[in-house]
Coordinates of C-alpha atoms in Angstrom, one line a residue:
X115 CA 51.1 -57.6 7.8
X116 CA 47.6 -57.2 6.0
X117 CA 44.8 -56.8 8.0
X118 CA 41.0 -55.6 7.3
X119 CA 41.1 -52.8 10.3
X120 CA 44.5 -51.8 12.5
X121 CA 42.7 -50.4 15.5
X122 CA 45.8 -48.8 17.5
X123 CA 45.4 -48.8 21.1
X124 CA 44.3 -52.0 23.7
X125 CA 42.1 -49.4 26.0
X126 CA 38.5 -50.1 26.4
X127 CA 37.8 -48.2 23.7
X128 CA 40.7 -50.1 21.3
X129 CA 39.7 -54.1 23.3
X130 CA 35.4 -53.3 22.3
X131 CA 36.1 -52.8 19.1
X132 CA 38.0 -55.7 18.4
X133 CA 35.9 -57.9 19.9
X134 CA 33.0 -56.8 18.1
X135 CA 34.9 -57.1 15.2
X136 CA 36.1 -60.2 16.0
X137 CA 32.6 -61.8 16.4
X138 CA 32.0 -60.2 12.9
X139 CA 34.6 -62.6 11.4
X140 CA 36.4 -59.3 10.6
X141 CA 40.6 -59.7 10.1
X142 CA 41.2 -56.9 12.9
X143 CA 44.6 -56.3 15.2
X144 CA 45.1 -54.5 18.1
X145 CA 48.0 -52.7 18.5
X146 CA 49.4 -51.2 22.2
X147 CA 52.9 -49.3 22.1
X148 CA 53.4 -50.5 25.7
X149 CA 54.1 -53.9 26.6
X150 CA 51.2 -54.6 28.4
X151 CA 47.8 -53.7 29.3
X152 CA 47.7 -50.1 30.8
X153 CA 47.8 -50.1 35.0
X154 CA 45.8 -48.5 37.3
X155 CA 42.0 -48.5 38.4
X156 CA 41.6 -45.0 36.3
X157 CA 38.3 -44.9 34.8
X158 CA 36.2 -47.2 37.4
X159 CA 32.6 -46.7 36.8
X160 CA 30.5 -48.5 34.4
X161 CA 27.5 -47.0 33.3
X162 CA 24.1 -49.3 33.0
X163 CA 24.3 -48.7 29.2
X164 CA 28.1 -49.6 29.2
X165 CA 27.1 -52.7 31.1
X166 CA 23.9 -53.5 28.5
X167 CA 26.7 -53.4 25.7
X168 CA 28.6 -55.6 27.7
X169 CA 26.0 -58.2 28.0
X170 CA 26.0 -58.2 24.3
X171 CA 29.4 -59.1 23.9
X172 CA 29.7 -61.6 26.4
X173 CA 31.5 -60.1 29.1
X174 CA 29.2 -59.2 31.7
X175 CA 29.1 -62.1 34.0
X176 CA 33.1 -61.5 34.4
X177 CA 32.8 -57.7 34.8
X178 CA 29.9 -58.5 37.7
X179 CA 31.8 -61.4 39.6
X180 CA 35.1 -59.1 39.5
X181 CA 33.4 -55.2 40.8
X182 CA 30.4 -54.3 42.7
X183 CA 28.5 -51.3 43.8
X184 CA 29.5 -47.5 44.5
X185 CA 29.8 -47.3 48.3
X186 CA 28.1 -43.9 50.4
X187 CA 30.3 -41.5 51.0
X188 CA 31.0 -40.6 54.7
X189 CA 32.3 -37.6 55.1
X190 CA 35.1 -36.5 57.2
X191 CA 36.3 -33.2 59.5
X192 CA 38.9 -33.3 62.2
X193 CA 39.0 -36.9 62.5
X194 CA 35.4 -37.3 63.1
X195 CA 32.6 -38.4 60.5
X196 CA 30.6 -35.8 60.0
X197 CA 28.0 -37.0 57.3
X198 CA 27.4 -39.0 54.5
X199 CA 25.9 -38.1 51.3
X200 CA 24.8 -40.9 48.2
X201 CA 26.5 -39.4 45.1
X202 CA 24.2 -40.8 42.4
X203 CA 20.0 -40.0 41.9
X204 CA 17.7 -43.0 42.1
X205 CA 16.2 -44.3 39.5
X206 CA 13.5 -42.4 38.2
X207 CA 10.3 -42.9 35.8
X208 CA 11.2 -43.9 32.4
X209 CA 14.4 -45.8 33.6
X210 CA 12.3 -49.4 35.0
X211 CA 13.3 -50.5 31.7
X212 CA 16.8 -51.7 32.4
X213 CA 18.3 -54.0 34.4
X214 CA 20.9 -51.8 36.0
X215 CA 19.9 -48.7 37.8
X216 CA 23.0 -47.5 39.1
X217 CA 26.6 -47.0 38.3
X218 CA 28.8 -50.2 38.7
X219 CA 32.4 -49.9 39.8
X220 CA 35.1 -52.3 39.1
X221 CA 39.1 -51.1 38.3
X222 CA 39.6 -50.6 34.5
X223 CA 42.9 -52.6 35.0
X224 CA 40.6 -55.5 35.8
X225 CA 38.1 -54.7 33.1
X226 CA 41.2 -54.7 30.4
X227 CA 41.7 -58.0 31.5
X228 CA 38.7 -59.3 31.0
X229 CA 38.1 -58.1 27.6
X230 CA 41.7 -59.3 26.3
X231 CA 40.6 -62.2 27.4
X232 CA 37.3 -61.8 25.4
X233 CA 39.1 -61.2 22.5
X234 CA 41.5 -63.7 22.6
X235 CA 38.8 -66.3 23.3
X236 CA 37.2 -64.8 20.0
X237 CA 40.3 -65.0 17.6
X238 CA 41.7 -61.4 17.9
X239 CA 45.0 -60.3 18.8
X240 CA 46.9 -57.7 20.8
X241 CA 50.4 -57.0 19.2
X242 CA 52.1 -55.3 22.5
X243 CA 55.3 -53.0 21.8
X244 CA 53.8 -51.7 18.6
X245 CA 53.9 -47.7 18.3
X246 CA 52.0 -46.4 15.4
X247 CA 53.9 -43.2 14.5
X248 CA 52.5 -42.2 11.5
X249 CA 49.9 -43.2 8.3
X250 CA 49.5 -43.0 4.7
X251 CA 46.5 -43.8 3.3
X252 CA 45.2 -44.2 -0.6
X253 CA 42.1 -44.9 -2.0
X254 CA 42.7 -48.7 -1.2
X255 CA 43.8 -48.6 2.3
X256 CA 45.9 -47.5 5.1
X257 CA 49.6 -47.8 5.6
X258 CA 50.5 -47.6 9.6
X259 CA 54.2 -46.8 10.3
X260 CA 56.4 -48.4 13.6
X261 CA 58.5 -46.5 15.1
X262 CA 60.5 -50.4 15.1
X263 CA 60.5 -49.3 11.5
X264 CA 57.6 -51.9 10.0
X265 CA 54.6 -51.0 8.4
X266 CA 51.2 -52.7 8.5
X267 CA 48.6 -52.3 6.1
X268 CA 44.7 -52.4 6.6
X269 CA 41.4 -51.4 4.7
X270 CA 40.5 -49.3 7.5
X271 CA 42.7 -47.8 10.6
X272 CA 40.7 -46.5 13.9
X273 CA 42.5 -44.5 16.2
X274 CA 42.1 -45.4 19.9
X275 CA 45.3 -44.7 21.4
X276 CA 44.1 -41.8 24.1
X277 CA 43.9 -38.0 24.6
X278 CA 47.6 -37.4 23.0
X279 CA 46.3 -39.4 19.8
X280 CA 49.6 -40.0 17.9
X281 CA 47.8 -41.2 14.9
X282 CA 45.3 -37.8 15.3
X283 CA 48.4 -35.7 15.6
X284 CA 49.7 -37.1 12.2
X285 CA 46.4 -36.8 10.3
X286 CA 46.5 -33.0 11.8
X287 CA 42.9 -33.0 12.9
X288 CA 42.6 -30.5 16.4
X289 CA 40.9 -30.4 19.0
X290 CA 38.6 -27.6 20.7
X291 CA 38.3 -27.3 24.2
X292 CA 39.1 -25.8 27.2
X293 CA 40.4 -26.5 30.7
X294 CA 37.8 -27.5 33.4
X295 CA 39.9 -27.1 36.3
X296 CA 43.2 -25.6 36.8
X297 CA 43.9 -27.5 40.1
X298 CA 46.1 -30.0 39.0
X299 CA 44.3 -33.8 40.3
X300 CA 46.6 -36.8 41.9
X301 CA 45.3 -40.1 41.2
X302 CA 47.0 -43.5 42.7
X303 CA 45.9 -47.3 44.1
X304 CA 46.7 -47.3 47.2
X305 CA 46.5 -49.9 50.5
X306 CA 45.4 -48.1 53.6
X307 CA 45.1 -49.3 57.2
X308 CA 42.4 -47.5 59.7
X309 CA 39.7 -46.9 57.1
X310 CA 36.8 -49.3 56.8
X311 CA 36.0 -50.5 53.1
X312 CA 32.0 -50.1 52.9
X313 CA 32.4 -46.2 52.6
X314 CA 34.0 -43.9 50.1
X315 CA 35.5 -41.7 52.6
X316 CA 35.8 -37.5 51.7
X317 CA 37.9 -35.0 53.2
X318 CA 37.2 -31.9 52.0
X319 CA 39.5 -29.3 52.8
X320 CA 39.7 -26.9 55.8
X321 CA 40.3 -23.6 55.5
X322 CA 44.0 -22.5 54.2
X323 CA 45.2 -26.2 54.2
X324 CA 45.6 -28.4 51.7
X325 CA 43.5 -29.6 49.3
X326 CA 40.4 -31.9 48.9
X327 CA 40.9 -35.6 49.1
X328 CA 39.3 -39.0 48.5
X329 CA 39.9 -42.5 49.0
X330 CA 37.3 -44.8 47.4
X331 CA 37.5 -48.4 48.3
X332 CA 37.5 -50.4 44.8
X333 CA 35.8 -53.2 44.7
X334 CA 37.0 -56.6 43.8
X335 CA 40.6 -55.7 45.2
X336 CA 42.3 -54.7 48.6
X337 CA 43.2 -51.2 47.2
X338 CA 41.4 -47.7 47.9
X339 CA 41.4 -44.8 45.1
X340 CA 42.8 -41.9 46.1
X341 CA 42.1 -38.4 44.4
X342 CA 43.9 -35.6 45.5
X343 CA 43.8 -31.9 44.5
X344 CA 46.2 -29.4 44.4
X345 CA 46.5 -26.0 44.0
X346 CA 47.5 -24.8 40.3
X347 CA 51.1 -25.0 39.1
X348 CA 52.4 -27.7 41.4
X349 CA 54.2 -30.3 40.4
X350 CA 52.7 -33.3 41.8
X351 CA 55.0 -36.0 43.6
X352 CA 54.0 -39.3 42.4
X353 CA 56.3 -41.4 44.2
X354 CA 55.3 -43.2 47.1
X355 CA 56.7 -41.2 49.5
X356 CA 54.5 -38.2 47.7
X357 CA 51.5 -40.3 47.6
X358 CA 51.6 -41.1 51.5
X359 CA 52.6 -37.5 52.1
X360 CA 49.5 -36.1 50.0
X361 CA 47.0 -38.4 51.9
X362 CA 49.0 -37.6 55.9
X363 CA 48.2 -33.9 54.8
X364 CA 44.7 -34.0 53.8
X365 CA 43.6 -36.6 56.5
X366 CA 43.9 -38.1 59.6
X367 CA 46.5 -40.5 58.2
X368 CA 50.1 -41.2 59.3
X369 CA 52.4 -41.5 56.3
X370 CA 52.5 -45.1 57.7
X371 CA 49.3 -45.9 57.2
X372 CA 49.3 -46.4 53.6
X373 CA 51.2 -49.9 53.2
X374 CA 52.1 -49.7 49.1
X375 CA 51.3 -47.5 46.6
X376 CA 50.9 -50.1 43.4
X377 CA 50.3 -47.0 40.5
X378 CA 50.2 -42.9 40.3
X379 CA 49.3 -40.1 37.5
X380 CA 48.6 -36.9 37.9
X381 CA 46.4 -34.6 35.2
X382 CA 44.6 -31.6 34.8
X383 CA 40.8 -32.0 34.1
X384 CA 40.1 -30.4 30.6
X385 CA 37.4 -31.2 28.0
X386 CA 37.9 -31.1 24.4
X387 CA 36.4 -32.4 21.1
X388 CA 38.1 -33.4 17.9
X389 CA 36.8 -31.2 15.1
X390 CA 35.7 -34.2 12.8
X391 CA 35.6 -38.2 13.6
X392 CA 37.3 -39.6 9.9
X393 CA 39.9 -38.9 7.4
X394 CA 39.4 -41.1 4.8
X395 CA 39.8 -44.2 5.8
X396 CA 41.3 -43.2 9.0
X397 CA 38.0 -42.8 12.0
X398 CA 38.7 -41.4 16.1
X399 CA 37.1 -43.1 18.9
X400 CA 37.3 -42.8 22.7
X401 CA 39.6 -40.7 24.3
X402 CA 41.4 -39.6 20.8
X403 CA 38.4 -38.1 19.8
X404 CA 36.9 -36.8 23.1
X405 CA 38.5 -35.8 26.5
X406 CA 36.4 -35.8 29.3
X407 CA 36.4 -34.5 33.4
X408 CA 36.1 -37.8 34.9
X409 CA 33.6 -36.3 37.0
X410 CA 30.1 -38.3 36.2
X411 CA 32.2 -41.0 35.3
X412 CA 31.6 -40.2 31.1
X413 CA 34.7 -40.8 29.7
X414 CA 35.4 -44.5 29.4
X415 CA 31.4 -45.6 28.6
X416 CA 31.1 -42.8 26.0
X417 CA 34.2 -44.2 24.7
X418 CA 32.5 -47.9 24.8
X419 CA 29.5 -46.4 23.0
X420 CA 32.0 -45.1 20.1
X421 CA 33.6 -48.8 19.3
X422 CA 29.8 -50.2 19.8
X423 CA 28.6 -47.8 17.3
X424 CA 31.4 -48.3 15.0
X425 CA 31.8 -51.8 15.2
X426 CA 28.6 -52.6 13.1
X427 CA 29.3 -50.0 10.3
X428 CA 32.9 -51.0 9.6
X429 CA 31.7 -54.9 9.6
X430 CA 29.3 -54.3 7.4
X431 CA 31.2 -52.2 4.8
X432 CA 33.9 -54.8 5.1
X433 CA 31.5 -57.0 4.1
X434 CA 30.0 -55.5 1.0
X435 CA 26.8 -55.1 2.7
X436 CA 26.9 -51.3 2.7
X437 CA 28.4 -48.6 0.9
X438 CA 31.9 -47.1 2.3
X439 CA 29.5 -43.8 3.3
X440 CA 28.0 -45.9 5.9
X441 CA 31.0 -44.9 8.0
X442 CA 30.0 -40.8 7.8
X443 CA 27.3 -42.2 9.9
X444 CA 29.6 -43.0 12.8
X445 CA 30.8 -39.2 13.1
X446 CA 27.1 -37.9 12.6
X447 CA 25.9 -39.8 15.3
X448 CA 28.4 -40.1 17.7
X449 CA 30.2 -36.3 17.5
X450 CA 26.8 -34.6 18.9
X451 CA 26.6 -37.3 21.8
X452 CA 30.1 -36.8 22.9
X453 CA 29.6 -32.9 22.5
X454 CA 26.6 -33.0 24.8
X455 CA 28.0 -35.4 27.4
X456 CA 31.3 -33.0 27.4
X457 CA 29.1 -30.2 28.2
X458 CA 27.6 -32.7 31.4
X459 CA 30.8 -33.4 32.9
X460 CA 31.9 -30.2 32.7
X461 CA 28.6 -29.5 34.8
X462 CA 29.4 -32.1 37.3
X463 CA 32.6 -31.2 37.9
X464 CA 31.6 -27.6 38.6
X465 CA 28.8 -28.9 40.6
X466 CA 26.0 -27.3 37.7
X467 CA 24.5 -30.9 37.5
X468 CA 23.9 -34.0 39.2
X469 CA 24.8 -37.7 38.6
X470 CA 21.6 -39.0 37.5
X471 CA 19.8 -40.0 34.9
X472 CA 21.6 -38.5 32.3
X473 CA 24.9 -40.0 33.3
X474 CA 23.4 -43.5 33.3
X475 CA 23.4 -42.7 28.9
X476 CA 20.2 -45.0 28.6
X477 CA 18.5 -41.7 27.0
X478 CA 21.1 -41.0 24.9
X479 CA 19.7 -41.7 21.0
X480 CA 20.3 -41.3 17.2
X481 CA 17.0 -39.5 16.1
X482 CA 18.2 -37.1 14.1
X483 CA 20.5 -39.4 12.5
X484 CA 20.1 -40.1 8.8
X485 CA 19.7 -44.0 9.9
X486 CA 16.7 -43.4 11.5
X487 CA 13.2 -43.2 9.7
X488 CA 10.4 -43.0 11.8
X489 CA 7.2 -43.1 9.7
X490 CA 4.3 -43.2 12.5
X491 CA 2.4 -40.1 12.5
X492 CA 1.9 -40.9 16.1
X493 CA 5.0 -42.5 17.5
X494 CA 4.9 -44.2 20.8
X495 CA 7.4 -43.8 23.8
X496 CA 10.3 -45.6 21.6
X497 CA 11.0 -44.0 18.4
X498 CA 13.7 -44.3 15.7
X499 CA 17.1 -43.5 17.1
X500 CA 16.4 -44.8 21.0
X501 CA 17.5 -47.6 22.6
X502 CA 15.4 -50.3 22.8
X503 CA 14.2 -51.0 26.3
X504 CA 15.0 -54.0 28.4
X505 CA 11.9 -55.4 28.3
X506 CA 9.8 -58.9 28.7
X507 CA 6.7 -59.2 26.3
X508 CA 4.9 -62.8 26.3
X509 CA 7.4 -64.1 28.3
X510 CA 10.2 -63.1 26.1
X511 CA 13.1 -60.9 27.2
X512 CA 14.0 -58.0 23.9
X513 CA 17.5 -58.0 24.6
X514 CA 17.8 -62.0 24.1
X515 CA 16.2 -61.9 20.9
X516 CA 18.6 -58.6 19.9
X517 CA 21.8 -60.2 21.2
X518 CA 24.2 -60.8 18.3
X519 CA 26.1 -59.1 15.4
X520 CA 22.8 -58.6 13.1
X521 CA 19.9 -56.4 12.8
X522 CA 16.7 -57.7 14.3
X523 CA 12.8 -57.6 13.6
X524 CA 10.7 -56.9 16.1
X525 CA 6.8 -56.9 15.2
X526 CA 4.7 -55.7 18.5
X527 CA 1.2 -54.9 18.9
X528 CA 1.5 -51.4 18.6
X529 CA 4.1 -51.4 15.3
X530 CA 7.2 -52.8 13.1
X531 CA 10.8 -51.9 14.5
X532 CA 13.9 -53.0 13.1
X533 CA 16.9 -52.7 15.3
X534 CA 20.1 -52.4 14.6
X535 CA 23.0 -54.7 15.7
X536 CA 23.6 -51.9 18.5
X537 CA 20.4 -51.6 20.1
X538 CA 18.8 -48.9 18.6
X539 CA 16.2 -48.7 16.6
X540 CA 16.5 -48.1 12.8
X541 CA 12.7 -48.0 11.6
X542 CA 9.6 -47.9 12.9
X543 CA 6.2 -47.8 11.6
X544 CA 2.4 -48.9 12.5
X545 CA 2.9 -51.4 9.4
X546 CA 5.7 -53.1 7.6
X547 CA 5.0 -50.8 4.7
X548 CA 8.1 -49.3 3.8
X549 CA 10.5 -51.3 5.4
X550 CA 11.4 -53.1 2.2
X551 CA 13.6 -49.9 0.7
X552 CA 15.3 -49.3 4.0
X553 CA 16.3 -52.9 4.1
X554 CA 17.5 -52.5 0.9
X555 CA 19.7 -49.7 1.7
X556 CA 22.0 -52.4 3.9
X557 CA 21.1 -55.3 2.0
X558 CA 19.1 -57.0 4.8
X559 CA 17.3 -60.3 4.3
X560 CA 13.3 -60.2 5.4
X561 CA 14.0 -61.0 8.8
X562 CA 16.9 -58.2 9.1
X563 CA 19.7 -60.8 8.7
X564 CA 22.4 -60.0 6.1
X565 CA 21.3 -61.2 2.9

């Protein structure tokens, strides 16, 4: 089987990709060594940015009618509620220019579902029961190896299949990092009678008893979250007798209470970062080349922002738009990002930081990158590198005019921007004056359309 790119993995990460891809006219597959989508509500929180990039792609009316909104936590001591407490900042200045101010929840099961769907309805393809083993590349391509025993070929190969990247492990690029917490964490969807579902109920632990616990009500579905903690070097029970004994020891709860346990893992929260994002013709993304805490809620809409970044590059390379060095640009932007919003979750989960602005990733930008030329002397609030704002000038909403696969020209009163396909802003000046070489460098029409 020929193919232009093999992404292996049908996560978030592996199902963005390909649809962006897919709207690119781009001969991608999708391949998942399990037989299905993955279970489980696991990473549940979508970020505002995650859900801009969403929009784009034309998911987001699906992904809002299917979650909804974090819940306060109550918190709980004895039996009695003792508190509450709102886990997330408000809004602040300099964030009125999106239409999402808060995290959104919805079960990344569900959100799977949705974009296969997407895909599908776009031409793509998921190839389940498909375990990439090992590649070969040359200076034409890359040859993926089954463990069935095929082979398929591609131009380019993105590796998206998780934290224990078997397609990482073969090209032998490491990773650095470091545990964040040696309490090993229990994670399961559970159904619970005697707790009401407009509160994420906490039970933090008391005194020499067991650990903390949580159980988040996930919206869209009947199911709570539960997170557990336990103390180093247990071996967690994941069976549904362990589950319902984990939550009758850290709460009021009778073993009875929880009526079916429909998915369990258990992990230990570490952070680490892949030393580089390529080989050749061979490029990381999501959790293969970043593992986060999932405190904050990072992991999957960093991952998002990876395939959204990479999307564009590998289109138009594929395309003859732009040389094959276009692609050093994904790990020059998107290594630094993923370092810095390591270093934030790590924070969070040690209780250094807040959820805030900073985990909503609207600031997060590209201007140090060598895309981004910013030739104002005086640059304004947006500047090569950011995201462009969610704004509505003459009556015109930004992001309609910026919704596609192509670049976009924007002239406002106050200067020239063009922005690329993701969002962010490639040039800016007062004047048009020197736009002409950087279109150049991508072969973009006048207007910022592919030529």
């Amino acid at each position: 089987m020929d193919v232009d790119v093999l992404i292996v993995g049908a996560g978030p990460t592996g199902l963005v990709l390909g649809i962006d891809l897919a709207r690119r006219g781009v001969r991608a597959l999708v391949v998942e060594r399990g037989e299905g989508l993955a279970p489980g509500s696991r990473g549940k929180g979508l970020q505002p940015r995650t859900l801009e990039v969403y929009e784009d792609l034309g998911v987001l009316d699906e992904i809002l009618a299917a979650g909804g909104p974090y819940p306060v936590q109550v918190i709980w001591a004895d039996g009695r509620q003792t508190g509450e407490h709102v886990m997330f900042d408000p809004a602040g200045d300099g964030e009125e220019d999106c239409r999402f101010t808060a995290p959104f929840m919805i079960p990344q099961w569900r959100t799977l579902e949705i974009l296969r769907a997407r895909l599908t309805e776009l031409g793509g393809t998921v190839a389940f029961g498909r375990e990439v083993v090992r590649v070969d590349q040359d200076e034409h391509g890359v040859t993926a190896h089954l463990a069935s025993g095929g082979e398929i070929r591609a131009r380019y190969a993105v590796a998206a299949d998780g934290g224990r990247s078997a397609v990482r492990r073969a090209l032998g690029i490491t990773m650095a990092g470091e545990p964040v917490d040696p309490d090993p964490l229990l994670v399961a969807d559970v159904r619970v009678r005697g707790l009401d579902r407009d509160r994420w109920h906490v039970f933090p632990p008391a005194g020499d008893g067991p650990g903390f616990a949580a159980l988040c009500p996930l919206a869209g579905t009947e199911d709570f979250q539960l997170v557990a903690r336990f103390p180093e070097g247990t071996a967690v029970d994941l069976s549904p007798s362990g589950v319902r004994k984990a939550v009758a020891e850290r709460t009021h709860l009778a073993p009875g209470d929880v009526t079916d346990v429909s998915w369990a893992s258990d992990f230990r929260p570490r952070a680490a970062l892949a030393e580089r994002f390529r080989a050749g013709r061979v490029l990381l993304a999501g959790d293969a080349a970043h593992i986060h805490s999932p405190a904050g809620g990072q992991g999957l809409n960093t991952s998002v922002q990876d395939a959204y970044n990479l999307g564009w590059k590998l289109g138009a390379v594929l395309a003859g738009h732009a040389p094959d060095s276009l692609l050093d640009t994904y790990e020059e932007e998107r290594r630094p990002v993923a370092a810095h919003v390591l270093g934030l979750s790590t924070a969070i989960h040690r209780d250094e930081a807040r959820r805030g602005a900073q985990t909503r990733q609207l600031g997060l930008h590209y201007r140090r990158s060598s895309l981004s030329e910013e030739t104002r002397p005086a640059p304004g609030r947006v500047r090569a590198g950011d995201r462009v704002p969610d704004l509505t000038v003459d009556g015109v909403r930004l992001f309609d005019r910026l919704r596609g696969p192509d670049w976009t020209l924007l002239t406002l009163d106050r200067g020239v921007y063009l922005v690329r396909p993701d969002g962010y802003v490639g040039w800016a000046g007062d004047t048009a004056e020197g736009l002409g070489a950087y279109r150049a460098r991508f072969g973009l029409g006048p207007d910022g359309s592919w030529s």
